[in-house]
mmCIF file of C-alpha atoms in Angstrom:
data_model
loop_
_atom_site.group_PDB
_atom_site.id
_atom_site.type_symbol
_atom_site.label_atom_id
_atom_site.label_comp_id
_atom_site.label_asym_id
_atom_site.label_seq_id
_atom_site.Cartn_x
_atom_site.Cartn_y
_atom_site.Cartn_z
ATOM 1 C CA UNK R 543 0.000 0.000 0.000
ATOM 2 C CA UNK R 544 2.817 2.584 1.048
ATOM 3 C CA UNK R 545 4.758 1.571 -2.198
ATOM 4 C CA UNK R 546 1.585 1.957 -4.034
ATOM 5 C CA UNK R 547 0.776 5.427 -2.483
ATOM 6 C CA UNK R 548 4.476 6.739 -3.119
ATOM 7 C CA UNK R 549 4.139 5.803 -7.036
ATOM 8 C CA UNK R 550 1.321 7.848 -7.039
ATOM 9 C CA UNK R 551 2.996 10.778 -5.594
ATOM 10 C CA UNK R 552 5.862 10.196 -7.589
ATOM 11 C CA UNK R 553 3.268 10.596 -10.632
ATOM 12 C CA UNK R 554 1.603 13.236 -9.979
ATOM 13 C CA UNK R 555 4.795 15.593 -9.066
ATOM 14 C CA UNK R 556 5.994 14.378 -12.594
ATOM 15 C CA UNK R 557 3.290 15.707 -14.295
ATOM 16 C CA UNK R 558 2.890 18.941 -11.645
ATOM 17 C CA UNK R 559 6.936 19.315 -12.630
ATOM 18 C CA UNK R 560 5.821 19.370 -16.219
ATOM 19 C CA UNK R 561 2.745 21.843 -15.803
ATOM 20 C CA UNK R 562 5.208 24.412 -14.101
ATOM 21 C CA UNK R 563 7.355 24.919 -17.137
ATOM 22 C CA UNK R 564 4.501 26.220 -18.862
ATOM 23 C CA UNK R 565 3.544 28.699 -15.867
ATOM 24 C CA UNK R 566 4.735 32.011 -15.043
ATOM 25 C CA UNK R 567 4.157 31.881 -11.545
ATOM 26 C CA UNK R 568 6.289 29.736 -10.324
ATOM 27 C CA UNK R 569 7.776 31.367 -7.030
ATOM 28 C CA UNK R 570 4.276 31.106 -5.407
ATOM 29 C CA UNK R 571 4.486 27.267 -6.059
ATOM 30 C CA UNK R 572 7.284 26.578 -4.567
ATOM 31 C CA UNK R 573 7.133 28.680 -1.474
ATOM 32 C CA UNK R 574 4.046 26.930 -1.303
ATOM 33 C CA UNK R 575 5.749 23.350 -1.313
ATOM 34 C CA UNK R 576 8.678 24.903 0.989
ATOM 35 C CA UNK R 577 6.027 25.434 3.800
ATOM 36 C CA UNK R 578 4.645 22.280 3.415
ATOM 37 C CA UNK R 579 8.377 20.448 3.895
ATOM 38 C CA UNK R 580 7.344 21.803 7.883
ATOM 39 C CA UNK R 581 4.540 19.176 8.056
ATOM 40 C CA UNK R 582 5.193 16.475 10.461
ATOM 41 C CA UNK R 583 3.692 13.473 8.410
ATOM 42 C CA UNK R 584 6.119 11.969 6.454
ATOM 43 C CA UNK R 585 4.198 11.313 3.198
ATOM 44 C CA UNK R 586 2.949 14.834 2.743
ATOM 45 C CA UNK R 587 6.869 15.675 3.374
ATOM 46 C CA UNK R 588 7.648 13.371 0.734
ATOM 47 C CA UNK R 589 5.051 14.589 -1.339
ATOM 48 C CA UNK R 590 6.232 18.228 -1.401
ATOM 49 C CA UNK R 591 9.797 16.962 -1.816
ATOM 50 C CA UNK R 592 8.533 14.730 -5.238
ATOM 51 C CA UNK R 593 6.650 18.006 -6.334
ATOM 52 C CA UNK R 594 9.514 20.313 -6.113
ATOM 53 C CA UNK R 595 11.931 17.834 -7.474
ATOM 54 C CA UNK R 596 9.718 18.178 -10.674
ATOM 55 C CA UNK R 597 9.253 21.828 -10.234
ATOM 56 C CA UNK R 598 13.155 22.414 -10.277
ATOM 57 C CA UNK R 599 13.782 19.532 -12.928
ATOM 58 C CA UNK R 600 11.493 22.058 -15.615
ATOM 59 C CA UNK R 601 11.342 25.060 -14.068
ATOM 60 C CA UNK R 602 14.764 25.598 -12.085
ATOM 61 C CA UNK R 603 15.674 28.560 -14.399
ATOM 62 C CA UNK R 604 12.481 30.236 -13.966
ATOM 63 C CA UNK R 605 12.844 30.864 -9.795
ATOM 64 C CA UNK R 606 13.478 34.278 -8.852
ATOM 65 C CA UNK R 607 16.824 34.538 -6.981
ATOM 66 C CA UNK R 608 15.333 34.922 -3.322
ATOM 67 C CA UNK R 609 13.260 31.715 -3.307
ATOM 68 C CA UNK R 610 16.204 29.498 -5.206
ATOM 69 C CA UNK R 611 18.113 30.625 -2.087
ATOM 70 C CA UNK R 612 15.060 30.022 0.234
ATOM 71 C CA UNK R 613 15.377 25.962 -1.806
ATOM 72 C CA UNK R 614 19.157 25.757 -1.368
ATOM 73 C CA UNK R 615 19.079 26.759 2.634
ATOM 74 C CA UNK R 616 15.960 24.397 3.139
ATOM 75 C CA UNK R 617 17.829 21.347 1.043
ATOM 76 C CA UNK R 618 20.826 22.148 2.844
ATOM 77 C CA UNK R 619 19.443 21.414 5.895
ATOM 78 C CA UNK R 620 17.393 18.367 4.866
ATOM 79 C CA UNK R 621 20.271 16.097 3.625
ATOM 80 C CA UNK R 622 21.474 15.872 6.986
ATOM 81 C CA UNK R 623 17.545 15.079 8.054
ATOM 82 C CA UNK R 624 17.383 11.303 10.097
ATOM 83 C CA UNK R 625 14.622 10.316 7.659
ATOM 84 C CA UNK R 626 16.000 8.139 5.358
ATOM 85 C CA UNK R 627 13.875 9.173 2.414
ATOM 86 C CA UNK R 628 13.692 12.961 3.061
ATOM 87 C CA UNK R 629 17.591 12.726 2.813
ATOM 88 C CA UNK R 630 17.630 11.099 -0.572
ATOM 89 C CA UNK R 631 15.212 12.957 -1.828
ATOM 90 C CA UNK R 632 16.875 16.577 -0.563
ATOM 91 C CA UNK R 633 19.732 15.099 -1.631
ATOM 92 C CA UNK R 634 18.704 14.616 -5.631
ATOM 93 C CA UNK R 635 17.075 18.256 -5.729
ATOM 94 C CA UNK R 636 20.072 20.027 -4.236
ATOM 95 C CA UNK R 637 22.090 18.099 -7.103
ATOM 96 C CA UNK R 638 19.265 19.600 -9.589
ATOM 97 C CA UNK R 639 19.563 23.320 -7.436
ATOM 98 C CA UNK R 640 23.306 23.393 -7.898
ATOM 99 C CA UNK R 641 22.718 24.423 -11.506
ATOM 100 C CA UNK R 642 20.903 27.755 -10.847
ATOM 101 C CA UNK R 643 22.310 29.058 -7.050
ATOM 102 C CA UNK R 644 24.680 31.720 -6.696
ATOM 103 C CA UNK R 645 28.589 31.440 -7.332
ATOM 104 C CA UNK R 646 29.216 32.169 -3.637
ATOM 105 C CA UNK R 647 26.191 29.356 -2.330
ATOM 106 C CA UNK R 648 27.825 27.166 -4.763
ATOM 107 C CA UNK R 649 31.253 27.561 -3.364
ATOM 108 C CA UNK R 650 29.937 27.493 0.363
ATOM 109 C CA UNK R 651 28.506 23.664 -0.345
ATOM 110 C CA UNK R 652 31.509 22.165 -2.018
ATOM 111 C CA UNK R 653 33.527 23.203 1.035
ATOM 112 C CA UNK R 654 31.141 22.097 3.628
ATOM 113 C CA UNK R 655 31.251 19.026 0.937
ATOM 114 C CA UNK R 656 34.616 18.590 1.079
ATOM 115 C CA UNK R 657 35.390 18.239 4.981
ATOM 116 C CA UNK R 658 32.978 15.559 6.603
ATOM 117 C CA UNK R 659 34.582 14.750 9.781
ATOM 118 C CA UNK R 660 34.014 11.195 11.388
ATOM 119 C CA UNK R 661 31.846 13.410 14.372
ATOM 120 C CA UNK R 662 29.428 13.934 11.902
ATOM 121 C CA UNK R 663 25.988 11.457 12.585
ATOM 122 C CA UNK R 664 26.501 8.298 9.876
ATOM 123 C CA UNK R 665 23.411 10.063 7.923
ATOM 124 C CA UNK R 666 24.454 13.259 7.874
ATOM 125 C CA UNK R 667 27.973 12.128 5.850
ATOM 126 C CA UNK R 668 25.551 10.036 3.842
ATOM 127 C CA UNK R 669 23.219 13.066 2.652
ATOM 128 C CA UNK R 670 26.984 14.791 1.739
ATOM 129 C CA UNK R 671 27.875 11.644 0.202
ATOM 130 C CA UNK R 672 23.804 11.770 -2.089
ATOM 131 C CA UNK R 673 24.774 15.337 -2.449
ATOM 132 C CA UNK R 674 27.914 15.043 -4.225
ATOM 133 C CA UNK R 675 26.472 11.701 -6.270
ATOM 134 C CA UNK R 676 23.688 14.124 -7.470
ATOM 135 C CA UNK R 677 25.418 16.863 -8.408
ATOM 136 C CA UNK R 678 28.001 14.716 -10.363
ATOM 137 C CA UNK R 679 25.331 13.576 -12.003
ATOM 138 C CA UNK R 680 23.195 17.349 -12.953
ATOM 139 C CA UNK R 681 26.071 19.566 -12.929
ATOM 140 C CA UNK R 682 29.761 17.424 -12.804
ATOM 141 C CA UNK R 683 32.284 20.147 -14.156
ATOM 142 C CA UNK R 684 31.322 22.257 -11.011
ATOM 143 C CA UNK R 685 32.587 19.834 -8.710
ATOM 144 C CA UNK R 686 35.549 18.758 -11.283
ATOM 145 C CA UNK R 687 36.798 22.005 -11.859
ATOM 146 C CA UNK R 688 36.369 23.526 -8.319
ATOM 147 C CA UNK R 689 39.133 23.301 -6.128
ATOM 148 C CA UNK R 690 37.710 21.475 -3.662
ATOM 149 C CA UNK R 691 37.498 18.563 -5.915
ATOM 150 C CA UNK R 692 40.313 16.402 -4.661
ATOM 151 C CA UNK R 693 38.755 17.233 -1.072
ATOM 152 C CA UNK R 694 36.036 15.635 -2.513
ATOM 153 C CA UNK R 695 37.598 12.667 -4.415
ATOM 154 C CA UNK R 696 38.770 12.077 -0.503
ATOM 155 C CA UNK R 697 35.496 11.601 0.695
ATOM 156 C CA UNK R 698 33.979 9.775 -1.460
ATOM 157 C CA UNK R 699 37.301 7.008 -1.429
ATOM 158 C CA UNK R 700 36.916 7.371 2.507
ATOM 159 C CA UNK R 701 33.268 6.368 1.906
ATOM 160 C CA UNK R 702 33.802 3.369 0.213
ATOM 161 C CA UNK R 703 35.291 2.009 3.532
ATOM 162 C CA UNK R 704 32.711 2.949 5.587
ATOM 163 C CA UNK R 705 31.408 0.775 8.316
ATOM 164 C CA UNK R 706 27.577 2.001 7.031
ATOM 165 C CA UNK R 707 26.753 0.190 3.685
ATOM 166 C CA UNK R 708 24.432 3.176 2.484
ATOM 167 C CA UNK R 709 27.568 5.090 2.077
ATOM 168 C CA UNK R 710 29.545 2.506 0.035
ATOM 169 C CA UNK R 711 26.733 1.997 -2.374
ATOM 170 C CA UNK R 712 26.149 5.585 -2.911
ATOM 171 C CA UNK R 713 29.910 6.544 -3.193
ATOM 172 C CA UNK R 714 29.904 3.337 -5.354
ATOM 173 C CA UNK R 715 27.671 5.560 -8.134
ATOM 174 C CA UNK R 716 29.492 8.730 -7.779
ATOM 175 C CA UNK R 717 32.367 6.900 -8.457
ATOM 176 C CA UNK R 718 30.077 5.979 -11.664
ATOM 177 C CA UNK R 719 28.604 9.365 -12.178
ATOM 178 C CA UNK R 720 32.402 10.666 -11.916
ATOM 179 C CA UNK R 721 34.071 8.042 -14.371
ATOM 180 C CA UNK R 722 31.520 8.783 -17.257
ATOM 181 C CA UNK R 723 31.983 12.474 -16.720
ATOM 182 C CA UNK R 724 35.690 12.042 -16.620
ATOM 183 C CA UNK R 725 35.766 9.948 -19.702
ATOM 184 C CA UNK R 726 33.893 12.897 -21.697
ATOM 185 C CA UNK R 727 35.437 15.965 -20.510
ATOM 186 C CA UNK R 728 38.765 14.662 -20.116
ATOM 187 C CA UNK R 729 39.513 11.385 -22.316
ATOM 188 C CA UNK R 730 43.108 11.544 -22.327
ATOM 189 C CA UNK R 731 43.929 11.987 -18.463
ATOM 190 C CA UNK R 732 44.714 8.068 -18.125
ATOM 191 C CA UNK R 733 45.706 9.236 -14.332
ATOM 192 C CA UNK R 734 42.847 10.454 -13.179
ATOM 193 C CA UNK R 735 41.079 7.441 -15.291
ATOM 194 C CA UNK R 736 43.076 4.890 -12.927
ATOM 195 C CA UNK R 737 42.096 6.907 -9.866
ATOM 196 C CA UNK R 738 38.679 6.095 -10.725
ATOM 197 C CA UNK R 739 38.807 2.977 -11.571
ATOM 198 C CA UNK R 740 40.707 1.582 -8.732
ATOM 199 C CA UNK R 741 38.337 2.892 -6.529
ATOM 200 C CA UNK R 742 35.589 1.280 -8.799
ATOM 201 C CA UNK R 743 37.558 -2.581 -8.443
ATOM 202 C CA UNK R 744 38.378 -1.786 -4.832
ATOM 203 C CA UNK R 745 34.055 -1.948 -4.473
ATOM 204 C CA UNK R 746 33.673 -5.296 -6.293
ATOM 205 C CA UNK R 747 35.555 -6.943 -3.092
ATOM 206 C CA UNK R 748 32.855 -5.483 -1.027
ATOM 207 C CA UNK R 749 31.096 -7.306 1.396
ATOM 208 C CA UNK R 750 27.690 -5.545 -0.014
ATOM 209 C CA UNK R 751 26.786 -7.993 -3.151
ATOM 210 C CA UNK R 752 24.458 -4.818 -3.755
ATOM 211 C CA UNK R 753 27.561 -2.398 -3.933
ATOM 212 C CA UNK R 754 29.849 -5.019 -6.143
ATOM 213 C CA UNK R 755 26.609 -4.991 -8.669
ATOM 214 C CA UNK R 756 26.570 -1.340 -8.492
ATOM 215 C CA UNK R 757 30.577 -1.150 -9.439
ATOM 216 C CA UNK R 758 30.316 -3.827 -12.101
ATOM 217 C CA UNK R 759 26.973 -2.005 -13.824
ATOM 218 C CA UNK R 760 29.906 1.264 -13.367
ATOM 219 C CA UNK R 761 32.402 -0.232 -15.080
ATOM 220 C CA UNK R 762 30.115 -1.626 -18.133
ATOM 221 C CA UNK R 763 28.960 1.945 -18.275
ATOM 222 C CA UNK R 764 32.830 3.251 -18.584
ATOM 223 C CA UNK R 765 33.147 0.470 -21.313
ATOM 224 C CA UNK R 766 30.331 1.430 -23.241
ATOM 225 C CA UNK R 767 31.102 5.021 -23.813
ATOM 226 C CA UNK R 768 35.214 4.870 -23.932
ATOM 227 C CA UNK R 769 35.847 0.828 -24.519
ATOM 228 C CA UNK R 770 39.846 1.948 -25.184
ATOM 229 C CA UNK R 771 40.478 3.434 -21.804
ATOM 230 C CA UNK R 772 38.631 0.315 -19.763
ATOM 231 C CA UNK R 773 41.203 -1.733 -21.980
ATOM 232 C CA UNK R 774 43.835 0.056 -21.073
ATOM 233 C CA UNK R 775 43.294 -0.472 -17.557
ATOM 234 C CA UNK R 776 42.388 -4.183 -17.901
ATOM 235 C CA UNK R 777 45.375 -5.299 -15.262
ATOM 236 C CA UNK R 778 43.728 -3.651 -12.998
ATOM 237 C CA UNK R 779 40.360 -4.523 -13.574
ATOM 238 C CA UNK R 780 40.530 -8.189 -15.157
ATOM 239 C CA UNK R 781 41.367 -10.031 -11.936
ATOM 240 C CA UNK R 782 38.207 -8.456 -10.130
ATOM 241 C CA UNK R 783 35.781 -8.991 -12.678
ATOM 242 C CA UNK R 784 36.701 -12.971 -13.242
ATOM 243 C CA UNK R 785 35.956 -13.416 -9.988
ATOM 244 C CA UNK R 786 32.671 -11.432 -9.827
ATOM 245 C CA UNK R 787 32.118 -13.891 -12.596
ATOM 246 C CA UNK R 788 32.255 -16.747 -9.896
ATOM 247 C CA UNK R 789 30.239 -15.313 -7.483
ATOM 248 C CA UNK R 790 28.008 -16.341 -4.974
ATOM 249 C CA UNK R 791 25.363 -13.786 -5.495
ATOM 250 C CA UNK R 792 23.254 -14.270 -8.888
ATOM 251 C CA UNK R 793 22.899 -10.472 -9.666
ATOM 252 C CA UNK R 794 25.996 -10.255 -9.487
ATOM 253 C CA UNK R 795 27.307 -13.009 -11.604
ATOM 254 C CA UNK R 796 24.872 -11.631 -14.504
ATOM 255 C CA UNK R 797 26.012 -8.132 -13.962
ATOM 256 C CA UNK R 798 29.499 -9.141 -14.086
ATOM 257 C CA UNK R 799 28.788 -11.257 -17.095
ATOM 258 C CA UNK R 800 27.321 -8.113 -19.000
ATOM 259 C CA UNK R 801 30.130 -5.766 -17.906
ATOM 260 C CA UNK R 802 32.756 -8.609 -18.960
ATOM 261 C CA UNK R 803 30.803 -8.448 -22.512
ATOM 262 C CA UNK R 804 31.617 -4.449 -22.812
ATOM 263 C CA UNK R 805 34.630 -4.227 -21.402
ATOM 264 C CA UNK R 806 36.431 -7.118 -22.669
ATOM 265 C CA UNK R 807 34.479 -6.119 -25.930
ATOM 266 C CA UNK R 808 33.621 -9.788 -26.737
ATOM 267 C CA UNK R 809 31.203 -8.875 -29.608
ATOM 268 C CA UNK R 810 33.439 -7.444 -32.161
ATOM 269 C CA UNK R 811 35.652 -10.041 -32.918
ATOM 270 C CA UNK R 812 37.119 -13.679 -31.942
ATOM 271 C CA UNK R 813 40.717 -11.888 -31.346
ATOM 272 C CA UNK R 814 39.099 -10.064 -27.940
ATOM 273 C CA UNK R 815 37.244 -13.471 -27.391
ATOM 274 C CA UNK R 816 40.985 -14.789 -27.332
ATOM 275 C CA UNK R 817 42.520 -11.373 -25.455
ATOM 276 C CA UNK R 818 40.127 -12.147 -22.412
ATOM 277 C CA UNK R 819 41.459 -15.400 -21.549
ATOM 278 C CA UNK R 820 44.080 -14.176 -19.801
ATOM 279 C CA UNK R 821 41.337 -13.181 -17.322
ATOM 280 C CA UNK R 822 38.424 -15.911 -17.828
ATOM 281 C CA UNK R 823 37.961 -19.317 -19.074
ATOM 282 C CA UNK R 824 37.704 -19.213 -22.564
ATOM 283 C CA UNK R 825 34.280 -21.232 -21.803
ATOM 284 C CA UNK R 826 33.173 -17.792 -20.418
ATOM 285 C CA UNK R 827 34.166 -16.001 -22.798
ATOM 286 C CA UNK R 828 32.689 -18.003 -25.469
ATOM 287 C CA UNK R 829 29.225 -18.006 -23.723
ATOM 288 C CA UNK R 830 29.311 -14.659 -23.032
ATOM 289 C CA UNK R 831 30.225 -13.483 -26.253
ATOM 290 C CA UNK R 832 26.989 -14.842 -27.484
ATOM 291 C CA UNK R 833 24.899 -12.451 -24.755
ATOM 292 C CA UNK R 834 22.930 -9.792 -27.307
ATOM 293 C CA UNK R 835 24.740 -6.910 -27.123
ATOM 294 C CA UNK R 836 21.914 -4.702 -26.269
ATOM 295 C CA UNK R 837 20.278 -6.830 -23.597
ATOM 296 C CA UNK R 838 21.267 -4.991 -21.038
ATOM 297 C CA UNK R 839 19.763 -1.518 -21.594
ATOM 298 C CA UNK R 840 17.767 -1.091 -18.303
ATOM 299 C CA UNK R 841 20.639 -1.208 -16.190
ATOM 300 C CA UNK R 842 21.953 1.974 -17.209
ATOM 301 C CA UNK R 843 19.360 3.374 -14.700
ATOM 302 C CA UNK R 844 21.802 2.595 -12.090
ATOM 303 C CA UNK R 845 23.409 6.225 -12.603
ATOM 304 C CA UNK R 846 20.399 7.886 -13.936
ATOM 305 C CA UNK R 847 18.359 7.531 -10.914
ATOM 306 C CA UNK R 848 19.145 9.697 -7.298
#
């Protein structure tokens, strides 16, 4: 019933998010939804939080200066909220926000991005953690090019070793989000491409079978828009993924199956069918090999989503 109720919601701020980019009154809407964040039941909270995800998603550009500050103080405060879904949710729009806010709000949350010290509450790193997986995802070359960023990088390696599996699954898709980005903007930095995708093996040895999915759908990702840089790094990642291939956990065997199929790139040719054994059995690589190439489409929502 609750997962019913939320798909509902989740429906009808889609289509109110849609509606607003045709209005000229926006403002009044979201101060409207702003107040209602102050209601104590959680589904109208979550409500308002769906609604003005849509809002911003169509209609970001269209907010008057004062309320997109009045949205960036109230998110800001949310992502460190102890309701799990309120955080994620806060987390995604400030991600969304981060595109229209001033230089100076901007530069104010990549610092207090940046330093998350171990006194911090578990889920107030983890809304940092949604923050900066959000924003890598809406607006990337803000964090990339800030200088912050290797503050960042920092937190989001520390965060794979966390203690609270939350974090490692979200740092997991930044590390996504970040490699994809990376891959674009910068396709010849083979040093900041290792960086990456160390971090991205180091998660397939995680105790989490959810967060060594997550890093093998990241890697097939990295393979399917730059295949030459996942080769070049195959040293580092062939030994992890042929054992994913062996694991215990069936989503992950079939995810690493279909990121072994992109990033060994055993479609185009019996010479990379041949180049993989020195990772898997060439039994595997056979099999695999004959996986349609485009069966896997769906997963890609793995870094579209949050």
């Amino acid at each position: 019933m609750l997962f019913k109720r939320r798909i509902v919601r989740s429906s009808a701020a889609l289509a109110l998010g849609k509606l607003s980019a045709l209005s000229t009154r926006v403002d009044p809407l979201v101060g409207d939804l702003l107040s209602s964040l102050q209601a104590s039941d959680s589904g109208v909270r979550e409500a308002s939080l769906s609604a003005l995800e849509g809002v911003l998603k169509h209609a970001g550009k269209s907010l008057s200066s004062a309320v997109r500050t009045r949205v960036y103080l109230h998110l800001k405060d949310l992502i460190r909220n102890d309701d799990d879904q309120v955080r994620i949710s806060a987390a995604s729009i400030l991600g969304i926000t981060s595109q229209y806010v001033e230089d100076d709000q901007l530069s104010e949350l990549l610092q207090e991005l940046s330093n998350l010290p171990l006194s911090l509450s578990w889920s107030a790193r983890h809304g940092s953690i949604l923050t900066i997986s959000s924003m890598l995802r809406h607006n990337p070359s803000v964090i990339c090019t800030s200088p912050e960023f290797p503050s960042i990088l920092d937190q989001l390696k520390s965060a794979l070793t966390d203690e609270k599996f939350p974090l490692r699954e979200t740092s997991t898709k930044a590390f996504g989000r970040l490699l994809i980005h990376k891959f674009r903007s910068d396709p010849s930095n083979s040093s900041v491409h290792s960086d990456i995708i160390s971090s991205l093996v180091s998660a397939l040895h995680d105790d989490s079978s959810e967060v060594r999915r997550k890093a093998l759908s990241a890697i097939k990702a990295g393979s399917k828009e730059n295949s030459s840089a996942i080769l070049a790094h195959m040293n580092i990642i062939g030994p992890a993924l042929a054992e994913c291939l062996k694991d215990g956990s069936t989503p992950v065997r079939l995810a690493a199956e279909r990121c072994a199929l992109h990033a060994f790139q055993l479609t185009k040719g019996p010479e990379n069918v041949q180049a993989a054994q020195k990772f898997i059995t060439g039994l595997d690589a056979r099999r695999i090999s004959k996986i349609p190439e485009n069966s896997d489409d769906s997963d890609s929502e793995d870094l579209a989503s949050g």
